[in-house]
mmCIF file of C-alpha atoms and ligand atoms in Angstrom:
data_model
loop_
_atom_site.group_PDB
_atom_site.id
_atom_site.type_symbol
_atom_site.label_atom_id
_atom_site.label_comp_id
_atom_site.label_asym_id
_atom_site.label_seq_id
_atom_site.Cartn_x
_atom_site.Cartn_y
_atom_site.Cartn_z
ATOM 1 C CA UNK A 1 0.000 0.000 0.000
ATOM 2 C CA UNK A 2 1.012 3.959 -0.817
ATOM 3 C CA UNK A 3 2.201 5.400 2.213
ATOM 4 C CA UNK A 4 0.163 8.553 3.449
ATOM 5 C CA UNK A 5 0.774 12.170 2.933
ATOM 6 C CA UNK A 6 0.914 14.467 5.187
ATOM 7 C CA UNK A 7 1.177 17.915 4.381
ATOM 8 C CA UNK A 8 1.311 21.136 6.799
ATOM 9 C CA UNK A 9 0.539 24.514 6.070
ATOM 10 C CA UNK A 10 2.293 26.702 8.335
ATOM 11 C CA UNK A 11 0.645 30.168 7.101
ATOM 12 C CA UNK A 12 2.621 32.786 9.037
ATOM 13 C CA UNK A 13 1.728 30.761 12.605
ATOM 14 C CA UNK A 14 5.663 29.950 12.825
ATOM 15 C CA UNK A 15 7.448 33.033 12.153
ATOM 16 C CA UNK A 16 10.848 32.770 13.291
ATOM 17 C CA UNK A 17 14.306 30.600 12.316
ATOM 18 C CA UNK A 18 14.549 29.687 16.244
ATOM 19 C CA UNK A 19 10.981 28.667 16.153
ATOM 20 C CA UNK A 20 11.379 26.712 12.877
ATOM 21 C CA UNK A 21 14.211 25.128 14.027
ATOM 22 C CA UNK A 22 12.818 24.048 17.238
ATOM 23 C CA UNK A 23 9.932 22.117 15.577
ATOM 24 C CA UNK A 24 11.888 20.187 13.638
ATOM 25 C CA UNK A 25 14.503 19.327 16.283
ATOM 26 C CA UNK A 26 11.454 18.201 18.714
ATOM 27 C CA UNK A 27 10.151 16.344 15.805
ATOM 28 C CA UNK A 28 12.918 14.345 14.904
ATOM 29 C CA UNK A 29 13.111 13.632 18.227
ATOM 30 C CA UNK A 30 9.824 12.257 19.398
ATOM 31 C CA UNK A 31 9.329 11.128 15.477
ATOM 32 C CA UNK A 32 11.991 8.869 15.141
ATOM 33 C CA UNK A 33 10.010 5.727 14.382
ATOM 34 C CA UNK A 34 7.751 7.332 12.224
ATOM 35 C CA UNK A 35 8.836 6.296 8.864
ATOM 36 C CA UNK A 36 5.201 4.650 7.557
ATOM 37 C CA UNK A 37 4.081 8.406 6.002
ATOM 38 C CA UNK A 38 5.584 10.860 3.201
ATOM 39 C CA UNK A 39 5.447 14.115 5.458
ATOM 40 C CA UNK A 40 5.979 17.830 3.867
ATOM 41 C CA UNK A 41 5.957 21.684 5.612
ATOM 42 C CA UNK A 42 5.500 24.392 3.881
ATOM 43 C CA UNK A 43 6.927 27.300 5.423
ATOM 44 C CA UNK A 44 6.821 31.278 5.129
ATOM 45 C CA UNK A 45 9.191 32.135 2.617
ATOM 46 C CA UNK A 46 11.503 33.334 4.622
ATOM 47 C CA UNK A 47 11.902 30.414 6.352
ATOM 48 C CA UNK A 48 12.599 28.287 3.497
ATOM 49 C CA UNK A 49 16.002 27.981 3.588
ATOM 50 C CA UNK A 50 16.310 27.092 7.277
ATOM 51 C CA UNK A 51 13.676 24.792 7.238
ATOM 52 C CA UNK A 52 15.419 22.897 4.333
ATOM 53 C CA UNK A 53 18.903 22.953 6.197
ATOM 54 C CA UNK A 54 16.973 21.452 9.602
ATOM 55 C CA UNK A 55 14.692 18.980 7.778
ATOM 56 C CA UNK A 56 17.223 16.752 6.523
ATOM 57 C CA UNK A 57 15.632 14.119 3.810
ATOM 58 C CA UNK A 58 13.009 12.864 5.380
ATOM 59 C CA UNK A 59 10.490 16.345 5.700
ATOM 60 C CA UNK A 60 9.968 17.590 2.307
ATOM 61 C CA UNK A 61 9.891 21.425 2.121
ATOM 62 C CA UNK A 62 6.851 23.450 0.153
ATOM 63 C CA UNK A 63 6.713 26.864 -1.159
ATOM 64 C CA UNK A 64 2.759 28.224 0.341
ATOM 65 C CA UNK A 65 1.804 29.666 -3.108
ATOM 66 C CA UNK A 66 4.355 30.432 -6.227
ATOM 67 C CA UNK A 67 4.391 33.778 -8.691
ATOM 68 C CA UNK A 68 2.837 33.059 -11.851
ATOM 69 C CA UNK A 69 5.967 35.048 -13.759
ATOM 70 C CA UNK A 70 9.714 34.257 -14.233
ATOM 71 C CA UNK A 71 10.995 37.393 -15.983
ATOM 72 C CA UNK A 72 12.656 39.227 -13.471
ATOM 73 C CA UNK A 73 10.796 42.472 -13.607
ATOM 74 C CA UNK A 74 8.010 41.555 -10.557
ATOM 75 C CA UNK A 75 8.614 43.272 -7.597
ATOM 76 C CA UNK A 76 8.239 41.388 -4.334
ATOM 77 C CA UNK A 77 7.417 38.061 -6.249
ATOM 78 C CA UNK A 78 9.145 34.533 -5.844
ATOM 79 C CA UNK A 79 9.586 32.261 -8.589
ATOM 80 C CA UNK A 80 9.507 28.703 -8.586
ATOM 81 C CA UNK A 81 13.128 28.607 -9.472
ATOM 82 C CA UNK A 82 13.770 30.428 -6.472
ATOM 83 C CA UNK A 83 11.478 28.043 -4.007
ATOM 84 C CA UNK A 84 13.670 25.203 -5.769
ATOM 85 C CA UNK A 85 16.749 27.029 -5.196
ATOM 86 C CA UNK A 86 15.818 27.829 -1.795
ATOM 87 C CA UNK A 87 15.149 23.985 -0.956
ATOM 88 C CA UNK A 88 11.592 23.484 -2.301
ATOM 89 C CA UNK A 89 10.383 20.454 -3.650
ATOM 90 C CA UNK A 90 6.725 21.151 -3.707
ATOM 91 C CA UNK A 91 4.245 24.038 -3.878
ATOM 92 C CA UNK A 92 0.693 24.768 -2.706
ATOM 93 C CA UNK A 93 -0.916 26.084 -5.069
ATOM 94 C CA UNK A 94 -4.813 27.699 -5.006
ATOM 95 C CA UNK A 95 -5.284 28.000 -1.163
ATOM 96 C CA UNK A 96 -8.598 29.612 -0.581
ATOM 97 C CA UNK A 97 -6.782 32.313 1.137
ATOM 98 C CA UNK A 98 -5.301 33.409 -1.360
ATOM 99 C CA UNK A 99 -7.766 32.360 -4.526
ATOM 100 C CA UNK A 100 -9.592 34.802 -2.960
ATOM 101 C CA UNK A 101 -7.925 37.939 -4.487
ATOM 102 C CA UNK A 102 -5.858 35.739 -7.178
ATOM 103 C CA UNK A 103 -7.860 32.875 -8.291
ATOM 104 C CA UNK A 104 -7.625 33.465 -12.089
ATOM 105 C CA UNK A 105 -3.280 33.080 -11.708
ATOM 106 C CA UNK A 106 -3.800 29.493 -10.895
ATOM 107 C CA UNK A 107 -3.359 28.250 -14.168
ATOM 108 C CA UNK A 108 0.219 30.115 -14.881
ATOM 109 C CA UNK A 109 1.302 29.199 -10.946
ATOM 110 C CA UNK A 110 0.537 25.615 -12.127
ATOM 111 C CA UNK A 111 2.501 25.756 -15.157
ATOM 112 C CA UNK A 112 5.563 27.836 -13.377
ATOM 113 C CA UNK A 113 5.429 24.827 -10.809
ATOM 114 C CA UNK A 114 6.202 22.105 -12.946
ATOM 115 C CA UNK A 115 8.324 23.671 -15.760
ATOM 116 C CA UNK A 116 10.757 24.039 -12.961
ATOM 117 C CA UNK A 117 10.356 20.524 -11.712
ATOM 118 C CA UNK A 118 8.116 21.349 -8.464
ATOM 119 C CA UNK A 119 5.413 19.068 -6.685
ATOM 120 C CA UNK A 120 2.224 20.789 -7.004
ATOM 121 C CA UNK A 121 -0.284 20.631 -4.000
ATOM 122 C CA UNK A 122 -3.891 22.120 -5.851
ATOM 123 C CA UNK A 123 -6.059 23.339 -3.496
ATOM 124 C CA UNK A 124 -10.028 23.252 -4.253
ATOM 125 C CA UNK A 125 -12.805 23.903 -2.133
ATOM 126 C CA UNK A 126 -16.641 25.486 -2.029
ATOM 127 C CA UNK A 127 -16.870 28.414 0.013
ATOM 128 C CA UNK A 128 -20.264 27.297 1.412
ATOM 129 C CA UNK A 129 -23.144 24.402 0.614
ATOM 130 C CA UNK A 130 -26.532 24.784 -0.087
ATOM 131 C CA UNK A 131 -28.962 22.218 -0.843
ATOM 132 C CA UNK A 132 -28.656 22.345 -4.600
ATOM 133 C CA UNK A 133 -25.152 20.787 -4.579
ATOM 134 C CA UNK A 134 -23.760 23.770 -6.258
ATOM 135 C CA UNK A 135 -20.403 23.043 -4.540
ATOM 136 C CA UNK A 136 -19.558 20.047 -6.502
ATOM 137 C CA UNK A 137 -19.723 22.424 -9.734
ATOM 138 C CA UNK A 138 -17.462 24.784 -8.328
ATOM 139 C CA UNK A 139 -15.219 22.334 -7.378
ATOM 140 C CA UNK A 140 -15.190 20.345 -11.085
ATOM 141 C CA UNK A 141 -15.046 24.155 -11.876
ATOM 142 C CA UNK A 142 -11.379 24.898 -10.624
ATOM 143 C CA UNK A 143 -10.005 21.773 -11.511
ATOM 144 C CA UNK A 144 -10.973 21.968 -15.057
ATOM 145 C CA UNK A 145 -9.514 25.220 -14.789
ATOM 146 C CA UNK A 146 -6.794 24.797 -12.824
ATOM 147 C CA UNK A 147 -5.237 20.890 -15.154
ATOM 148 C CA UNK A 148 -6.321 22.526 -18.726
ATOM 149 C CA UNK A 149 -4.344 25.166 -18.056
ATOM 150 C CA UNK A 150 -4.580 28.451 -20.926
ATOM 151 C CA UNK A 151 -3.546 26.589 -23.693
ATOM 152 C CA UNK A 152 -6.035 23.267 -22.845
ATOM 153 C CA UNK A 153 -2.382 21.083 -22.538
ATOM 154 C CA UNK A 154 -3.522 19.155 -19.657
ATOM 155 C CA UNK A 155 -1.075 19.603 -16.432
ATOM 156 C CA UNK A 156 -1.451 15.958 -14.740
ATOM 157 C CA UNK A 157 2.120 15.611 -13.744
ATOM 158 C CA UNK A 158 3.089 15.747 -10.720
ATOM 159 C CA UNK A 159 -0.280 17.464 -8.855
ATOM 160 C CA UNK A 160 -1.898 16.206 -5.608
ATOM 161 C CA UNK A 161 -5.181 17.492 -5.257
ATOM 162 C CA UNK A 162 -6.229 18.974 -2.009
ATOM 163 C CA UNK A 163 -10.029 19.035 -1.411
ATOM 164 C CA UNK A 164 -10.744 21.857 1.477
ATOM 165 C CA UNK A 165 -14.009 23.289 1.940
ATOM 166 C CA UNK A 166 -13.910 26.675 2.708
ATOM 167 C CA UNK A 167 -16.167 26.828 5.469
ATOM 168 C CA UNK A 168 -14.084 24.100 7.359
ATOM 169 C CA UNK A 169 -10.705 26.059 7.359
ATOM 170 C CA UNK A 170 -9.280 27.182 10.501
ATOM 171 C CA UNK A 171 -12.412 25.851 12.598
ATOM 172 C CA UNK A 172 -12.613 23.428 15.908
ATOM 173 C CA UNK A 173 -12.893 19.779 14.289
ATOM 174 C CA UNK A 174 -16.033 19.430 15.169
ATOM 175 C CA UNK A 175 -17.238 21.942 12.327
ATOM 176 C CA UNK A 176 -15.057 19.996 9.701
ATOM 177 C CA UNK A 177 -16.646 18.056 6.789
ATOM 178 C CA UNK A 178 -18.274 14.409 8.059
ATOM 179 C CA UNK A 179 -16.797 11.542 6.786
ATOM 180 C CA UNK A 180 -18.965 10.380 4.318
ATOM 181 C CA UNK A 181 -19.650 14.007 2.698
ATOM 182 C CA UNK A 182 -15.849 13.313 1.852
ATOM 183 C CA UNK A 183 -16.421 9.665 0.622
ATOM 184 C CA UNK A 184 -18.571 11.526 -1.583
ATOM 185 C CA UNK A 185 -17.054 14.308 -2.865
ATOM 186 C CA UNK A 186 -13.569 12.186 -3.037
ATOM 187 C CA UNK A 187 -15.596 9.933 -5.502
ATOM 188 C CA UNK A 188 -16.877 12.939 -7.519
ATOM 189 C CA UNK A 189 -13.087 14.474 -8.066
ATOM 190 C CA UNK A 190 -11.779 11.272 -8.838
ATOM 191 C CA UNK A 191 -14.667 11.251 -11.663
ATOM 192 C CA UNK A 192 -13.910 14.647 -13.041
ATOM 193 C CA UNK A 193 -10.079 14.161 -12.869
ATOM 194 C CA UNK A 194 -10.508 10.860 -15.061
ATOM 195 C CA UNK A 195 -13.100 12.817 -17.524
ATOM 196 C CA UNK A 196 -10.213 15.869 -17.508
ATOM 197 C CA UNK A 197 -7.154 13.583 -18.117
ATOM 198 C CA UNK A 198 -7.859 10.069 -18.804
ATOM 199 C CA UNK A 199 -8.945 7.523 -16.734
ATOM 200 C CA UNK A 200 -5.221 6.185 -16.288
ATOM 201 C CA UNK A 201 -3.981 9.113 -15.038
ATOM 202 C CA UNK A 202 -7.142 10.524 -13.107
ATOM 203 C CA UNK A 203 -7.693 7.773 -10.893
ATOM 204 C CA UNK A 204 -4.016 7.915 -10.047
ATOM 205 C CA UNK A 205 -3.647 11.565 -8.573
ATOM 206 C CA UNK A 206 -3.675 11.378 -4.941
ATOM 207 C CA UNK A 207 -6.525 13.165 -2.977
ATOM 208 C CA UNK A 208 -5.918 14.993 0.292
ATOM 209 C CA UNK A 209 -8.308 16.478 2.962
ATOM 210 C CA UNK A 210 -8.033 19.967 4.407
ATOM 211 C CA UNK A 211 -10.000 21.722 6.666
ATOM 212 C CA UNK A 212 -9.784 21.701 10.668
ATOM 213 C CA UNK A 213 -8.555 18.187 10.655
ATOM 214 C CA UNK A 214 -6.956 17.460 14.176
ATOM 215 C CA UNK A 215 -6.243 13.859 15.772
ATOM 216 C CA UNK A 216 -9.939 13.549 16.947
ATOM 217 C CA UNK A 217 -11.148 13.379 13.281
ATOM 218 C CA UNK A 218 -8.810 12.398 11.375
ATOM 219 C CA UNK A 219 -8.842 8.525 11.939
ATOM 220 C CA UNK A 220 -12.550 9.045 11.026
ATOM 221 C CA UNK A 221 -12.082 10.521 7.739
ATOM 222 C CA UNK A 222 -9.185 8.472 6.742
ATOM 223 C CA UNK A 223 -11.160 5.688 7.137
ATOM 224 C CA UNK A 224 -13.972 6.084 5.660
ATOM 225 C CA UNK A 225 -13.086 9.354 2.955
ATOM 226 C CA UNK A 226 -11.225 7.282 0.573
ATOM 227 C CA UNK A 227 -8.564 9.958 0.944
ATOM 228 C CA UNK A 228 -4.577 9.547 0.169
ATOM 229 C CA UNK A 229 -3.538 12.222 3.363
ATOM 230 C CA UNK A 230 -4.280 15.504 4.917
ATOM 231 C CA UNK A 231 -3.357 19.122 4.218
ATOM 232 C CA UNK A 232 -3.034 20.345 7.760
ATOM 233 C CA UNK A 233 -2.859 24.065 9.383
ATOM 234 C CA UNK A 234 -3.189 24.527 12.515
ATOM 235 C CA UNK A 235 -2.164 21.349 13.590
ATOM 236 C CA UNK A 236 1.059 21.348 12.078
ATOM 237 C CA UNK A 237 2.451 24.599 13.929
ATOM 238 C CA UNK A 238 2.144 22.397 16.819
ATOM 239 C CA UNK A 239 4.789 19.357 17.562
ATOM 240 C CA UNK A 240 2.777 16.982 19.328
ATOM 241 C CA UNK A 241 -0.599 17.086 16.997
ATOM 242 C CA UNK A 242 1.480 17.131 13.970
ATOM 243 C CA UNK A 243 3.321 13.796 15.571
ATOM 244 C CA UNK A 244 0.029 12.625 16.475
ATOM 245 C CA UNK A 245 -1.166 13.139 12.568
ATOM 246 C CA UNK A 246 1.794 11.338 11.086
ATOM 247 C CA UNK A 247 1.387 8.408 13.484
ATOM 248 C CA UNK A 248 -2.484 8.233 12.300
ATOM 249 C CA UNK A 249 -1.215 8.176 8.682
ATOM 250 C CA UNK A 250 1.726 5.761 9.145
ATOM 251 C CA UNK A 251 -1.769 3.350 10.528
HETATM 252 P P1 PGA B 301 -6.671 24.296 9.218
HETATM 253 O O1 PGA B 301 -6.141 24.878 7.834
HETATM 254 O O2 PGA B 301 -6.137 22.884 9.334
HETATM 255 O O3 PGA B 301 -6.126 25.217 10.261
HETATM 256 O O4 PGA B 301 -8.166 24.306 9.137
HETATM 257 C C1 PGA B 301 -6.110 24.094 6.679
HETATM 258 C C2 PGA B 301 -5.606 24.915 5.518
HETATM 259 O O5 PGA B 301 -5.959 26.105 5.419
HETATM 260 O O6 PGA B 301 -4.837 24.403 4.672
#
């Protein structure tokens, strides 16, 4: 069986080398056995660098979002040849909180990604549910628009898709998606990646959670949501939930 990916978000909770060092010194210490799960961080940017120094192999490093440019002339941008550069090996791409005010760059970010060779975790996600099931349109929405890409060449290389409602983000885990809403919305993704790219490559991009996931839950919806790993936030600023995570992914 695939091991289990676990991937945290660290937003601009961690803020400081000391701090960033810290959690990964505490974590290779009380981690050591843990080898059952793929685990990656994605830090602030300026925290790449020393996060890639103290991670060593096993923690993969992420860039948190990536410019959509690479000519130099972009003022307070960072390109995916710099995340590389600075120790990156993967990339959220698409989080809500910033798809916000930049959802129509998704598509370039994307492309930048992977022309320089980066891991590209695609966040998707309804900002709230009605009745009509409107939210599963949105979501076949971005990925269509997100894997066809501006010139309709499919991008299927190298993407892990990250399903995170929007109303679930940054909430207690009681407020996060039930299990089998996930069963079923992990079932209609895999659907619309296979109608996007093929069946042969659809049903073989891995599908994460995200959304207030914390050890009470996530047992629960690794269980039962069909899902390939989590993309964490809160709980990864923290050392022992994020241990607690990986050990419920190793399972
Ligand atoms: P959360 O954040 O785990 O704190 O809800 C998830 C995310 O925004 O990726």
């Amino acid at each position: 069986m695939k091991k289990k990916l676990l991937v945290g978000n660290w937003k601009m909770y961690i803020e400081k080398p000391e701090e960033a060092k810290r959690f990964i010194a505490a974590c290779k210490r009380k981690a050591q056995n843990i080898s059952g799960v793929d685990v990656v961080l994605a830090p602030s940017f300026t925290l790449l660098p020393t996060l890639a120094a103290a991670a060593g192999s096993r923690i993969k490093i992420a860039g948190q979002t990536v410019s959509p440019f690479d000519d130099a002339q972009h003022t307070g941008e960072v390109s995916a040849v710099m995340l590389k550069a600075a120790g990156a090996a993967w990339v959220i791409v698409g989080h809500s909180e910033r798809r916000a005010t930049e959802g129509a760059l998704v598509p370039a970010q994307v492309a930048a990604a992977h022309n320089a060779g980066l891991m590209v975790v695609l966040c998707v996600g309804e900002t709230e549910r009605d009745p009509s099931g409107a939210h599963f349109s949105v979501v076949a929405g971005q990925l269509a628009q997100a894997l066809m890409g501006a010139n309709g060449k499919p991008a299927a290389a190298k993407v892990v898709v990250a399903y995170e409602p929007v109303w679930a983000i940054g909430k207690d885990a009681s407020e996060a998606l039930p299990p089998a809403e996930l069963r079923e919305m992990v079932i209609f993704i895999r659907k619309t990646l296979a109608d996007l790219l093929g069946r042969a490559v659809g049903i073989k991009i891995p599908i994460l959670y995200g959304g207030s996931v914390d050890a009470h839950n996530a047992p629960g919806l690794l269980a039962e949501g069909d899902i390939s790993g989590f993309l964490v936030g809160r709980a990864s600023t923290e050392v022992t939930s994020f241990i607690e995570l990986m050990r419920i992914c190793k399972k």
